[in-house]
GROMACS .gro file of C-alpha atoms in nm:
model
  181
    1UNK     CA    1  10.011   9.430  10.607
    2UNK     CA    2   9.779   9.441  10.310
    3UNK     CA    3   9.570   9.717  10.472
    4UNK     CA    4   9.885   9.929  10.487
    5UNK     CA    5   9.936   9.885  10.111
    6UNK     CA    6   9.582  10.016  10.052
    7UNK     CA    7   9.662  10.315  10.277
    8UNK     CA    8   9.971  10.387  10.068
    9UNK     CA    9   9.750  10.392   9.760
   10UNK     CA   10   9.545  10.672   9.910
   11UNK     CA   11   9.856  10.891   9.895
   12UNK     CA   12   9.898  10.842   9.518
   13UNK     CA   13   9.817  11.156   9.322
   14UNK     CA   14   9.592  11.131   9.015
   15UNK     CA   15   9.901  11.197   8.803
   16UNK     CA   16  10.064  10.872   8.927
   17UNK     CA   17   9.743  10.667   8.924
   18UNK     CA   18   9.794  10.547   8.565
   19UNK     CA   19  10.134  10.405   8.659
   20UNK     CA   20   9.972  10.207   8.941
   21UNK     CA   21   9.693  10.087   8.712
   22UNK     CA   22   9.951   9.946   8.471
   23UNK     CA   23  10.125   9.770   8.758
   24UNK     CA   24   9.793   9.638   8.885
   25UNK     CA   25   9.716   9.493   8.543
   26UNK     CA   26  10.037   9.295   8.541
   27UNK     CA   27  10.067   9.210   8.911
   28UNK     CA   28   9.724   9.088   9.016
   29UNK     CA   29   9.618   8.734   8.927
   30UNK     CA   30   9.245   8.811   8.913
   31UNK     CA   31   9.010   8.849   8.617
   32UNK     CA   32   8.918   9.188   8.763
   33UNK     CA   33   9.089   9.389   9.032
   34UNK     CA   34   8.892   9.662   9.208
   35UNK     CA   35   9.086   9.966   9.320
   36UNK     CA   36   8.927  10.206   9.564
   37UNK     CA   37   9.128  10.514   9.649
   38UNK     CA   38   9.006  10.785   9.885
   39UNK     CA   39   8.885  11.072   9.670
   40UNK     CA   40   8.847  10.854   9.359
   41UNK     CA   41   8.552  10.648   9.243
   42UNK     CA   42   8.600  10.272   9.259
   43UNK     CA   43   8.780  10.173   8.941
   44UNK     CA   44   8.755   9.834   8.777
   45UNK     CA   45   9.071   9.716   8.609
   46UNK     CA   46   9.047   9.419   8.373
   47UNK     CA   47   9.342   9.185   8.393
   48UNK     CA   48   9.526   9.125   8.065
   49UNK     CA   49   9.467   8.754   8.042
   50UNK     CA   50   9.561   8.661   7.687
   51UNK     CA   51   9.906   8.686   7.528
   52UNK     CA   52   9.749   8.795   7.200
   53UNK     CA   53   9.574   9.085   7.371
   54UNK     CA   54   9.893   9.175   7.560
   55UNK     CA   55  10.106   9.167   7.245
   56UNK     CA   56   9.868   9.397   7.061
   57UNK     CA   57   9.875   9.644   7.351
   58UNK     CA   58  10.251   9.618   7.403
   59UNK     CA   59  10.370   9.773   7.081
   60UNK     CA   60  10.569  10.091   7.068
   61UNK     CA   61  10.575  10.327   6.771
   62UNK     CA   62  10.924  10.409   6.659
   63UNK     CA   63  10.987  10.612   6.344
   64UNK     CA   64  10.633  10.534   6.218
   65UNK     CA   65  10.702  10.160   6.258
   66UNK     CA   66  10.559   9.941   6.528
   67UNK     CA   67  10.812   9.757   6.741
   68UNK     CA   68  10.720   9.474   6.977
   69UNK     CA   69  10.815   9.557   7.331
   70UNK     CA   70  10.710   9.229   7.493
   71UNK     CA   71  10.634   8.882   7.369
   72UNK     CA   72  10.522   8.716   7.693
   73UNK     CA   73  10.415   8.805   8.042
   74UNK     CA   74  10.455   8.568   8.333
   75UNK     CA   75  10.417   8.614   8.706
   76UNK     CA   76  10.401   8.398   9.015
   77UNK     CA   77  10.093   8.552   9.173
   78UNK     CA   78  10.044   8.815   9.439
   79UNK     CA   79  10.322   8.887   9.686
   80UNK     CA   80  10.197   8.982  10.031
   81UNK     CA   81  10.432   9.185  10.252
   82UNK     CA   82  10.552   9.040  10.581
   83UNK     CA   83  10.361   9.162  10.888
   84UNK     CA   84  10.492   9.494  11.018
   85UNK     CA   85  10.740   9.467  11.306
   86UNK     CA   86  10.740   9.775  11.531
   87UNK     CA   87  11.075   9.940  11.604
   88UNK     CA   88  10.947  10.173  11.880
   89UNK     CA   89  11.143  10.475  11.751
   90UNK     CA   90  10.952  10.790  11.850
   91UNK     CA   91  10.828  11.069  11.628
   92UNK     CA   92  10.936  11.418  11.723
   93UNK     CA   93  10.651  11.668  11.749
   94UNK     CA   94  10.749  12.024  11.835
   95UNK     CA   95  11.080  11.875  11.951
   96UNK     CA   96  10.917  11.631  12.196
   97UNK     CA   97  10.954  11.254  12.157
   98UNK     CA   98  10.614  11.096  12.091
   99UNK     CA   99  10.558  10.722  12.136
  100UNK     CA  100  10.336  10.588  11.856
  101UNK     CA  101  10.102  10.291  11.839
  102UNK     CA  102  10.199  10.017  11.591
  103UNK     CA  103   9.951  10.149  11.333
  104UNK     CA  104  10.074  10.508  11.373
  105UNK     CA  105  10.436  10.396  11.364
  106UNK     CA  106  10.387  10.193  11.048
  107UNK     CA  107  10.251  10.492  10.857
  108UNK     CA  108  10.513  10.730  11.003
  109UNK     CA  109  10.784  10.482  10.900
  110UNK     CA  110  10.648  10.464  10.545
  111UNK     CA  111  10.661  10.845  10.523
  112UNK     CA  112  11.009  10.862  10.680
  113UNK     CA  113  11.135  10.609  10.428
  114UNK     CA  114  11.041  10.853  10.152
  115UNK     CA  115  11.217  11.161  10.294
  116UNK     CA  116  11.487  11.150  10.026
  117UNK     CA  117  11.245  11.098   9.738
  118UNK     CA  118  11.059  11.343   9.514
  119UNK     CA  119  10.729  11.249   9.682
  120UNK     CA  120  10.811  11.470   9.980
  121UNK     CA  121  10.813  11.780   9.760
  122UNK     CA  122  10.476  11.686   9.613
  123UNK     CA  123  10.205  11.895   9.784
  124UNK     CA  124   9.927  11.649   9.696
  125UNK     CA  125  10.121  11.354   9.836
  126UNK     CA  126  10.189  11.542  10.161
  127UNK     CA  127   9.827  11.657  10.189
  128UNK     CA  128   9.693  11.305  10.133
  129UNK     CA  129   9.950  11.147  10.365
  130UNK     CA  130   9.884  11.395  10.643
  131UNK     CA  131   9.507  11.365  10.610
  132UNK     CA  132   9.533  10.988  10.668
  133UNK     CA  133   9.803  11.018  10.936
  134UNK     CA  134   9.608  11.287  11.121
  135UNK     CA  135   9.290  11.076  11.123
  136UNK     CA  136   9.482  10.785  11.278
  137UNK     CA  137   9.655  11.006  11.537
  138UNK     CA  138   9.326  11.174  11.632
  139UNK     CA  139   9.157  10.833  11.681
  140UNK     CA  140   9.395  10.760  11.967
  141UNK     CA  141   9.289  11.005  12.238
  142UNK     CA  142   9.584  10.893  12.453
  143UNK     CA  143   9.840  11.000  12.192
  144UNK     CA  144  10.072  11.269  12.328
  145UNK     CA  145  10.030  11.481  12.013
  146UNK     CA  146   9.658  11.517  12.085
  147UNK     CA  147   9.740  11.629  12.439
  148UNK     CA  148   9.994  11.886  12.313
  149UNK     CA  149   9.753  12.021  12.053
  150UNK     CA  150   9.466  12.039  12.304
  151UNK     CA  151   9.681  12.205  12.572
  152UNK     CA  152   9.824  12.468  12.334
  153UNK     CA  153   9.489  12.513  12.157
  154UNK     CA  154   9.677  12.488  11.828
  155UNK     CA  155   9.638  12.271  11.521
  156UNK     CA  156   9.813  11.940  11.450
  157UNK     CA  157  10.043  12.020  11.157
  158UNK     CA  158  10.276  11.815  10.939
  159UNK     CA  159  10.534  12.094  10.961
  160UNK     CA  160  10.565  12.029  11.336
  161UNK     CA  161  10.637  11.658  11.280
  162UNK     CA  162  11.004  11.551  11.262
  163UNK     CA  163  11.055  11.204  11.117
  164UNK     CA  164  11.438  11.222  11.140
  165UNK     CA  165  11.476  10.965  11.422
  166UNK     CA  166  11.272  10.711  11.225
  167UNK     CA  167  11.455  10.804  10.903
  168UNK     CA  168  11.795  10.755  11.071
  169UNK     CA  169  11.678  10.415  11.205
  170UNK     CA  170  11.572  10.310  10.851
  171UNK     CA  171  11.905  10.424  10.707
  172UNK     CA  172  12.096  10.232  10.975
  173UNK     CA  173  11.891   9.917  10.906
  174UNK     CA  174  11.961   9.943  10.532
  175UNK     CA  175  12.334   9.981  10.597
  176UNK     CA  176  12.335   9.678  10.826
  177UNK     CA  177  12.147   9.469  10.568
  178UNK     CA  178  12.384   9.572  10.290
  179UNK     CA  179  12.685   9.491  10.512
  180UNK     CA  180  12.544   9.138  10.568
  181UNK     CA  181  12.532   9.071  10.195
   0.00000   0.00000   0.00000
């Protein structure tokens, strides 16, 4: 749900933060939106609430001449995602199928959905994702990964996680949805 969206934000690198800030300015119907990202100080973002202010900000310089990019901005408010529905597809860890809780599965599914994007090659994104994912896995003492790590006296590593079953499920779901249309 909305907590999941905040968790996704914690994976955003500082380089991509400005892009999110611009989206927040146009997508949140609040005078001020407070963004708190793990590792960042709480940032206050003032909403662009007047067309005049927006128009003055929304000009692009082209050949030493200013060109208006936008004339109006309208939106229908905040869109909240539908509650997460578990699919019960396991994560592979060291080749073993691991059943995940709904919270663990939701985050693993978000990561699996990004396997074919540039985010996966971003070291900061992976570090931030795994830090959050690891903290959630380690909270659940009954999780099979914790038992494997404890038994082998090794460390829980992202490199040992295989999201391919979840990724294949997501791909199959997308194909089925596109076939329905």
